[in-house]
Amino acid sequence: MDPKKNDEILDAEPVTSKETDREYRKRMKKQAKEAKKAYKQQHYKEKSVIKETFLAILITAVIFVISEYFTLTPINIRSKAFLITLPCFLVIYMLLRLIFLHRFSKSYIILVIVGAMSVGMYYTGDYFSSKFFFAKEYANQISMKKASDRDFYKDMTNVTEDSVPVVDKASAIKLGDKNMGTIPDYVSQFDVDETYNQINYKGRAVRVTMLKYGNAIKWFSNHFDGLPAYIKVDMITQDTKVVKLKKPIRYSKSDKLFRNINRYIRMRYPFFMFDDPSFELDESGTPYWVAPVYDYKIGLFGGKDIIGAITVNAQNGKAKYYRQKKVPAWVDRVYPASLLMKQLKNTGKYSHGYLNTLFSQKGVLKPTSGYNYLAIGKDIWLYTGLTSVSGDSSNVGFALINTRTKETKYYPIAGATESSAMKSAAGKVQEQHYTPTFPTLLNVSNVPTYFLSLKDDEGLVKKYAFVSVEHYEIVGIGDTVKSAQESYLKQMKDSGHLKDNVAKATVTGEVKGIKEVVVNGNTTYYITLKKHKKSYIAPITLNDQLPTLKKGDKITLTYEKSKETAVNVLDITL
């Protein structure tokens, strides 16, 4: 009944003699209310429930897409961000449907339950994934293969002075900025991203980074053309290049819209949880973004681990997902350093159970305060020292972890921590107030050795240092890598700590070529032999008859056995 006909009701049902005027009006109001309710029921029955529900879903979906554009939340029940986002959009949907249909639905009960479960998982997931319940599982996330010290010498071949990486991230930033300043057109429009990832490019340890748009205005004026170059720094020679590209980089972190690399990956892989993409090069020099894809292996939110990687061609946007074991060999950075260090810490801490960490702490180890990278073969390995929780003055060994495969090796070589080596090196030149860099672990003449640079207040490298891992009081300092290494080896030999198990090889042949070079005031001869590919490096101090050596002479050389093409000569017979 139409509520507008209330007057007709009043006329049709006059007051009776038995009821008062007040009772009559009360009865009429009740009848009018019932008539209005009946009218609404009749009116809304004519509306399509499906149509209004679909409209509520559509509006909710539009709001969700807009939200996703900014938040980039993975649509994954294992994502904490999604668990807190889901109830919000369930509420939005229910409110819209209530506005459109003016009534509650039994389906709301299910939606409320789903939302409550989502919130419950968010707040209780960490508890049911804790180390208290799953200590063994956390300890087994990294499987450390215990190797002997002999394996260390086998895995890490002896380095020569021309293969020592001298460029750390801070130095790479300065070199890149200096080189960038030589191209005015770039400087005026672009900045340099300071990530400088270390990768292994064509067998060379290099650091690479992107250019980025200077600001929003410069992005607006340049984003159609993209980013024209990237920067590559050789970590050994310090050779720095701004590599200009024939095809520009169109997908980057500094883009503001859909070519922003994080947004681009999220829109193509909405269900994946992935970490911050890193910039890399394939073997042809093509720039790529590599985004590690992760999942939780323990409980709801515990045991984060990598399950694969997404590669995106930074020039054309071609994207592909690889499972962890299928990631291409040219990719170096699948496992973030922070994740590897966290897993290594858990392995050292919980290998004997949770209660052991609280009481006896038997066999509990922890990584040292820093880490560095080593280029071994075609891969990049993260290395760090391991020390006992009972004291931090010395290491009990070293861990090397492949950043692509997570293969882990543990070398039980006791010695000084990296921080102790840094203090020892700085102490040798304490009057200069130089700051040491975090050391790199090397094998120098079959001796585990730290190598580091010493910088002034401006961040410029002034000296180099070699520090014995096992005898950190032995420090070789020099203005060049070669002079520092020679000083170090001399001190090791004089102190009787130089190992006699240096891998040696002997070759006899006819001199094909000989070149005399003066390095830091020392005369050195580079010798090649017929039918041999290696170049043999012999200082004048080995034999005072070296200046008389000529092409065609037959000689016998004893040298340090190495996979390198240039090797150090230990003895020479003319």
Coordinates of C-alpha atoms in Angstrom, one line a residue, residues 72-457:
L72 CA 51.4 -3.1 -5.0
T73 CA 50.0 -5.7 -2.5
P74 CA 50.4 -9.3 -3.6
I75 CA 47.1 -11.2 -3.8
N76 CA 48.4 -14.1 -1.7
I77 CA 47.1 -15.5 1.5
R78 CA 50.7 -15.8 2.8
S79 CA 51.2 -12.0 2.5
K80 CA 50.6 -10.0 5.7
A81 CA 49.7 -7.0 3.7
F82 CA 47.0 -8.9 1.8
L83 CA 45.6 -10.4 5.1
I84 CA 45.0 -6.9 6.4
T85 CA 43.7 -5.6 3.1
L86 CA 41.2 -8.3 2.5
P87 CA 38.9 -7.5 5.4
C88 CA 38.9 -3.8 4.4
F89 CA 37.5 -4.6 1.0
L90 CA 35.0 -7.1 2.3
V91 CA 33.6 -4.2 4.5
I92 CA 33.5 -1.9 1.5
Y93 CA 31.6 -4.5 -0.5
M94 CA 29.1 -5.2 2.3
L95 CA 28.4 -1.4 2.8
L96 CA 27.9 -0.9 -0.9
R97 CA 25.5 -3.8 -1.2
L98 CA 23.6 -2.6 1.9
I99 CA 23.3 0.9 0.4
F100 CA 21.9 -0.5 -2.9
L101 CA 19.5 -3.1 -1.4
H102 CA 18.7 -1.5 2.0
R103 CA 18.9 -4.9 3.7
F104 CA 21.3 -7.4 5.2
S105 CA 22.0 -10.7 3.7
K106 CA 22.9 -14.1 5.2
S107 CA 26.0 -14.1 3.0
Y108 CA 27.3 -11.3 5.2
I109 CA 27.9 -13.9 8.0
I110 CA 30.3 -15.8 5.7
L111 CA 32.1 -12.6 4.7
V112 CA 32.5 -11.5 8.4
I113 CA 33.9 -15.0 9.2
V114 CA 36.4 -14.8 6.3
G115 CA 37.4 -11.3 7.4
A116 CA 37.8 -12.3 11.0
M117 CA 39.9 -15.3 10.0
S118 CA 42.1 -13.1 7.9
V119 CA 42.7 -10.7 10.8
G120 CA 43.3 -13.7 13.1
M121 CA 46.0 -15.1 10.8
Y122 CA 47.6 -11.7 10.7
Y123 CA 48.0 -11.4 14.4
T124 CA 48.7 -15.1 15.3
G125 CA 50.7 -16.2 12.3
D126 CA 54.0 -15.1 13.7
Y127 CA 53.4 -16.9 17.0
F128 CA 52.7 -20.2 15.2
S129 CA 55.8 -19.8 13.1
S130 CA 58.2 -19.0 15.9
K131 CA 61.6 -20.5 16.5
F132 CA 60.3 -22.0 19.8
F133 CA 58.2 -24.5 17.8
F134 CA 60.3 -24.9 14.7
A135 CA 64.0 -24.4 15.8
K136 CA 65.1 -27.4 13.8
E137 CA 63.5 -26.2 10.6
Y138 CA 65.1 -22.8 10.9
A139 CA 68.5 -24.3 11.5
N140 CA 68.2 -26.4 8.3
Q141 CA 67.3 -23.5 6.0
I142 CA 71.0 -23.4 5.0
S143 CA 72.9 -26.6 4.6
M144 CA 76.5 -25.9 5.3
K145 CA 78.9 -28.4 3.8
K146 CA 81.8 -28.5 6.2
A147 CA 85.0 -28.5 4.2
S148 CA 88.7 -28.8 5.2
D149 CA 91.2 -26.0 4.9
R150 CA 92.6 -27.8 1.9
D151 CA 89.3 -27.3 0.1
F152 CA 89.6 -23.6 0.8
Y153 CA 92.9 -23.5 -1.2
K154 CA 91.3 -25.7 -3.9
D155 CA 88.1 -23.6 -4.2
M156 CA 89.9 -20.2 -4.1
T157 CA 92.9 -20.2 -6.4
N158 CA 95.9 -18.0 -5.6
V159 CA 95.4 -14.4 -6.7
T160 CA 98.0 -12.3 -8.4
E161 CA 98.3 -8.6 -7.9
D162 CA 96.5 -7.9 -11.2
S163 CA 93.4 -9.9 -10.1
V164 CA 92.7 -8.3 -6.7
P165 CA 89.3 -6.4 -6.5
V166 CA 90.1 -2.9 -5.2
V167 CA 86.7 -1.2 -5.8
D168 CA 84.1 -1.3 -3.1
K169 CA 80.7 0.3 -3.3
A170 CA 81.7 3.7 -2.0
S171 CA 84.6 3.9 -4.4
A172 CA 82.4 2.8 -7.3
I173 CA 80.0 5.7 -6.5
K174 CA 82.8 8.2 -6.7
L175 CA 84.2 6.7 -9.9
G176 CA 80.8 6.7 -11.5
D177 CA 80.0 10.3 -10.5
K178 CA 83.3 11.4 -11.9
N179 CA 82.8 9.6 -15.2
M180 CA 79.2 10.8 -15.4
G181 CA 80.4 14.4 -15.0
T182 CA 82.2 14.2 -18.4
I183 CA 78.8 13.9 -20.2
P184 CA 77.0 17.3 -19.7
D185 CA 73.8 16.2 -21.5
Y186 CA 73.4 13.3 -19.1
V187 CA 74.3 15.3 -15.9
S188 CA 71.6 17.9 -16.7
Q189 CA 68.8 15.4 -17.0
F190 CA 69.7 12.3 -15.0
D191 CA 71.1 11.3 -11.7
V192 CA 73.1 8.1 -10.9
D193 CA 71.4 5.4 -8.8
E194 CA 73.9 4.5 -6.0
T195 CA 73.1 0.8 -5.7
Y196 CA 76.1 -0.4 -7.7
N197 CA 75.4 -4.1 -7.6
Q198 CA 78.4 -6.5 -7.8
I199 CA 78.0 -9.0 -10.6
N200 CA 80.2 -11.4 -12.6
Y201 CA 80.2 -10.1 -16.1
K202 CA 82.2 -12.2 -18.7
G203 CA 84.4 -13.6 -15.9
R204 CA 85.1 -10.1 -14.5
A205 CA 84.0 -8.8 -11.1
V206 CA 82.2 -5.5 -11.9
R207 CA 79.7 -3.2 -10.3
V208 CA 76.8 -1.9 -12.3
T209 CA 74.1 0.7 -11.7
M210 CA 71.4 2.6 -13.5
L211 CA 70.8 6.2 -14.4
K212 CA 67.6 7.6 -13.0
Y213 CA 65.4 10.6 -13.8
G214 CA 66.5 13.7 -11.9
N215 CA 63.0 14.7 -10.8
A216 CA 59.4 14.6 -11.8
I217 CA 59.8 17.3 -14.4
K218 CA 62.8 15.7 -16.0
W219 CA 61.0 12.4 -16.0
F220 CA 58.1 14.0 -17.8
S221 CA 60.3 15.4 -20.5
N222 CA 62.5 12.2 -20.9
H223 CA 60.4 9.2 -20.1
F224 CA 59.2 8.7 -23.7
D225 CA 62.8 8.3 -24.8
G226 CA 63.8 6.3 -21.7
L227 CA 67.2 6.1 -19.9
P228 CA 70.1 6.2 -22.5
A229 CA 72.9 4.4 -20.5
Y230 CA 74.1 2.5 -17.5
I231 CA 77.4 2.7 -15.6
K232 CA 79.9 -0.2 -15.3
V233 CA 82.9 -0.2 -13.0
D234 CA 85.6 -2.9 -13.2
M235 CA 86.5 -3.8 -9.6
I236 CA 90.1 -4.8 -10.5
T237 CA 91.2 -2.1 -12.9
Q238 CA 88.9 0.6 -11.8
D239 CA 88.0 1.2 -15.4
T240 CA 84.7 3.0 -15.4
K241 CA 82.3 3.4 -18.4
V242 CA 79.0 5.1 -19.0
V243 CA 77.7 2.5 -21.4
K244 CA 75.5 4.2 -24.0
L245 CA 72.7 1.9 -25.4
K246 CA 71.3 1.7 -28.9
K247 CA 68.0 0.9 -27.3
P248 CA 67.2 2.9 -24.2
I249 CA 66.1 1.5 -20.8
R250 CA 62.4 2.0 -20.5
Y251 CA 61.7 0.1 -17.3
S252 CA 63.2 1.4 -14.1
K253 CA 62.6 2.2 -10.5
S254 CA 62.5 5.9 -11.2
D255 CA 59.6 5.8 -13.6
K256 CA 56.4 7.2 -12.2
L257 CA 53.7 5.3 -14.0
F258 CA 53.3 1.8 -15.4
R259 CA 56.9 1.4 -16.5
N260 CA 58.0 1.6 -12.9
I261 CA 59.7 -1.8 -12.6
N262 CA 58.0 -2.8 -9.3
R263 CA 54.5 -1.8 -10.6
Y264 CA 55.2 -3.5 -14.0
I265 CA 56.1 -6.8 -12.3
R266 CA 53.2 -6.6 -9.9
M267 CA 50.6 -6.1 -12.7
R268 CA 52.0 -9.2 -14.5
Y269 CA 52.4 -11.4 -11.5
P270 CA 49.7 -10.3 -9.1
F271 CA 49.9 -13.5 -6.9
F272 CA 53.7 -13.6 -6.4
M273 CA 55.5 -12.2 -3.4
F274 CA 58.8 -10.7 -4.7
D275 CA 61.7 -8.8 -3.2
D276 CA 63.2 -5.6 -4.5
P277 CA 64.5 -6.1 -8.1
S278 CA 68.2 -5.8 -8.7
F279 CA 69.9 -4.5 -11.8
E280 CA 72.1 -6.9 -13.7
L281 CA 73.6 -7.6 -17.2
D282 CA 73.5 -10.8 -19.2
E283 CA 76.6 -12.0 -21.0
S284 CA 75.8 -9.8 -24.1
G285 CA 75.5 -6.7 -22.0
T286 CA 71.7 -6.4 -22.2
P287 CA 70.3 -4.8 -19.0
Y288 CA 67.9 -6.8 -16.9
W289 CA 65.9 -6.5 -13.7
V290 CA 66.0 -9.6 -11.5
A291 CA 63.2 -9.9 -8.9
P292 CA 63.6 -12.8 -6.3
V293 CA 60.2 -14.5 -5.7
Y294 CA 59.8 -15.8 -2.2
D295 CA 57.4 -17.9 0.0
Y296 CA 57.3 -18.9 3.6
K297 CA 58.4 -22.5 4.4
I298 CA 57.8 -22.6 8.1
G299 CA 54.3 -22.1 9.6
L300 CA 52.4 -19.1 8.2
F301 CA 55.1 -16.4 8.1
G302 CA 58.3 -18.2 9.1
G303 CA 61.3 -19.4 7.1
K304 CA 61.2 -17.0 4.2
D305 CA 63.0 -18.5 1.3
I306 CA 63.4 -17.9 -2.4
I307 CA 61.4 -20.2 -4.8
G308 CA 62.3 -18.5 -8.1
A309 CA 63.1 -15.3 -9.9
I310 CA 61.4 -13.0 -12.4
T311 CA 63.7 -11.5 -15.1
V312 CA 62.6 -8.4 -17.0
N313 CA 64.4 -7.1 -20.0
A314 CA 64.9 -3.4 -19.0
Q315 CA 64.7 -2.3 -22.7
N316 CA 61.6 -4.1 -24.1
G317 CA 59.9 -5.3 -20.9
K318 CA 59.9 -9.0 -21.8
A319 CA 59.3 -10.8 -18.5
K320 CA 59.8 -14.5 -17.6
Y321 CA 59.5 -16.4 -14.3
Y322 CA 62.0 -19.1 -13.5
R323 CA 61.9 -21.7 -10.7
Q324 CA 64.8 -21.5 -8.4
K325 CA 66.7 -24.4 -10.0
K326 CA 66.1 -23.1 -13.5
V327 CA 67.4 -19.6 -13.1
P328 CA 69.9 -18.8 -16.0
A329 CA 73.6 -19.0 -15.1
W330 CA 74.2 -15.3 -16.0
V331 CA 71.9 -14.2 -13.1
D332 CA 74.1 -13.5 -10.1
R333 CA 71.8 -12.1 -7.4
V334 CA 68.8 -14.3 -6.7
Y335 CA 69.2 -14.5 -2.9
P336 CA 69.3 -11.0 -1.1
A337 CA 72.3 -10.7 1.2
S338 CA 70.0 -9.7 4.1
L339 CA 68.0 -13.0 3.7
L340 CA 71.2 -15.1 3.5
M341 CA 72.7 -13.5 6.6
K342 CA 69.4 -14.1 8.5
Q343 CA 69.3 -17.8 7.5
L344 CA 73.0 -18.2 8.4
K345 CA 72.3 -16.6 11.8
N346 CA 69.5 -19.1 12.4
T347 CA 71.6 -22.0 11.4
G348 CA 74.4 -21.1 13.8
K349 CA 72.0 -20.3 16.6
Y350 CA 69.4 -23.1 16.5
S351 CA 71.5 -26.1 15.2
H352 CA 71.3 -27.6 18.7
G353 CA 67.8 -26.7 19.5
Y354 CA 65.9 -23.7 21.0
L355 CA 66.6 -24.3 24.6
N356 CA 70.3 -24.6 24.0
T357 CA 70.3 -21.0 22.9
L358 CA 69.0 -19.9 26.3
F359 CA 71.1 -22.0 28.6
S360 CA 74.3 -23.8 27.7
Q361 CA 74.7 -22.3 24.2
K362 CA 76.8 -25.2 23.2
G363 CA 78.1 -24.9 19.6
V364 CA 76.2 -21.7 19.0
L365 CA 77.7 -19.5 16.3
K366 CA 76.9 -16.2 14.8
P367 CA 78.0 -14.3 11.7
T368 CA 80.3 -11.4 12.1
S369 CA 79.1 -7.9 11.8
G370 CA 79.6 -7.6 8.0
Y371 CA 79.9 -9.4 4.7
N372 CA 81.4 -9.0 1.3
Y373 CA 81.2 -10.6 -2.1
L374 CA 83.7 -12.8 -4.0
A375 CA 83.7 -13.6 -7.7
I376 CA 84.5 -17.3 -8.0
G377 CA 84.1 -18.9 -11.4
K378 CA 81.0 -17.7 -13.0
D379 CA 79.2 -16.9 -9.8
I380 CA 79.1 -14.4 -7.0
W381 CA 79.5 -15.7 -3.5
L382 CA 78.7 -13.9 -0.3
Y383 CA 81.2 -14.5 2.4
T384 CA 81.3 -13.7 6.1
G385 CA 83.1 -14.9 9.2
L386 CA 81.5 -17.1 11.9
T387 CA 82.4 -16.5 15.5
S388 CA 81.3 -18.0 18.8
V389 CA 78.6 -16.2 20.8
S390 CA 80.9 -16.4 23.8
G391 CA 83.4 -14.0 22.3
D392 CA 83.9 -11.9 19.2
S393 CA 87.7 -11.4 19.0
S394 CA 88.3 -14.3 16.6
N395 CA 86.5 -16.3 13.9
V396 CA 86.1 -20.1 14.1
G397 CA 85.7 -20.2 10.3
F398 CA 84.2 -18.7 7.2
A399 CA 81.0 -19.3 5.2
L400 CA 80.7 -18.8 1.5
I401 CA 77.1 -18.8 0.0
N402 CA 76.3 -18.7 -3.7
T403 CA 73.9 -15.9 -4.3
R404 CA 72.2 -17.7 -7.2
T405 CA 71.9 -21.2 -5.9
K406 CA 72.4 -20.8 -2.1
E407 CA 75.0 -23.5 -2.2
T408 CA 76.9 -23.0 1.1
K409 CA 80.4 -24.0 2.2
Y410 CA 81.9 -23.7 5.6
Y411 CA 85.7 -23.6 6.1
P412 CA 86.8 -24.2 9.7
I413 CA 89.8 -21.8 9.5
A414 CA 90.3 -20.0 12.8
G415 CA 91.6 -16.4 12.8
A416 CA 90.9 -12.8 13.3
T417 CA 87.5 -11.3 12.7
E418 CA 87.1 -8.8 9.9
S419 CA 86.8 -5.9 12.4
S420 CA 90.1 -7.0 14.1
A421 CA 91.8 -7.0 10.7
M422 CA 90.5 -3.5 9.9
K423 CA 91.8 -2.2 13.2
S424 CA 95.2 -3.9 12.7
A425 CA 95.5 -2.3 9.2
A426 CA 94.5 1.1 10.4
G427 CA 96.9 0.9 13.3
K428 CA 99.8 0.5 10.9
V429 CA 99.1 4.0 9.6
Q430 CA 97.4 5.5 12.6
E431 CA 99.1 8.9 12.1
Q432 CA 97.3 9.3 8.8
H433 CA 93.8 8.6 10.3
Y434 CA 92.8 6.5 7.3
T435 CA 89.5 4.6 7.4
P436 CA 89.7 0.9 6.4
T437 CA 87.1 -0.7 4.1
F438 CA 85.4 -4.0 4.9
P439 CA 87.9 -6.7 3.8
T440 CA 87.7 -9.2 1.0
L441 CA 88.8 -12.8 1.7
L442 CA 91.6 -14.0 -0.6
N443 CA 94.0 -16.9 -1.0
V444 CA 97.4 -15.4 -1.3
S445 CA 100.2 -18.0 -1.8
N446 CA 97.9 -20.5 -0.1
V447 CA 97.4 -18.3 2.9
P448 CA 93.9 -17.1 3.9
T449 CA 94.3 -13.4 3.7
Y450 CA 92.2 -10.3 4.2
F451 CA 92.6 -7.5 1.6
L452 CA 91.3 -4.0 2.2
S453 CA 91.8 -0.4 1.2
L454 CA 92.6 2.6 3.4
K455 CA 90.8 5.8 2.6
D456 CA 91.2 9.4 3.7
D457 CA 88.5 11.7 4.9

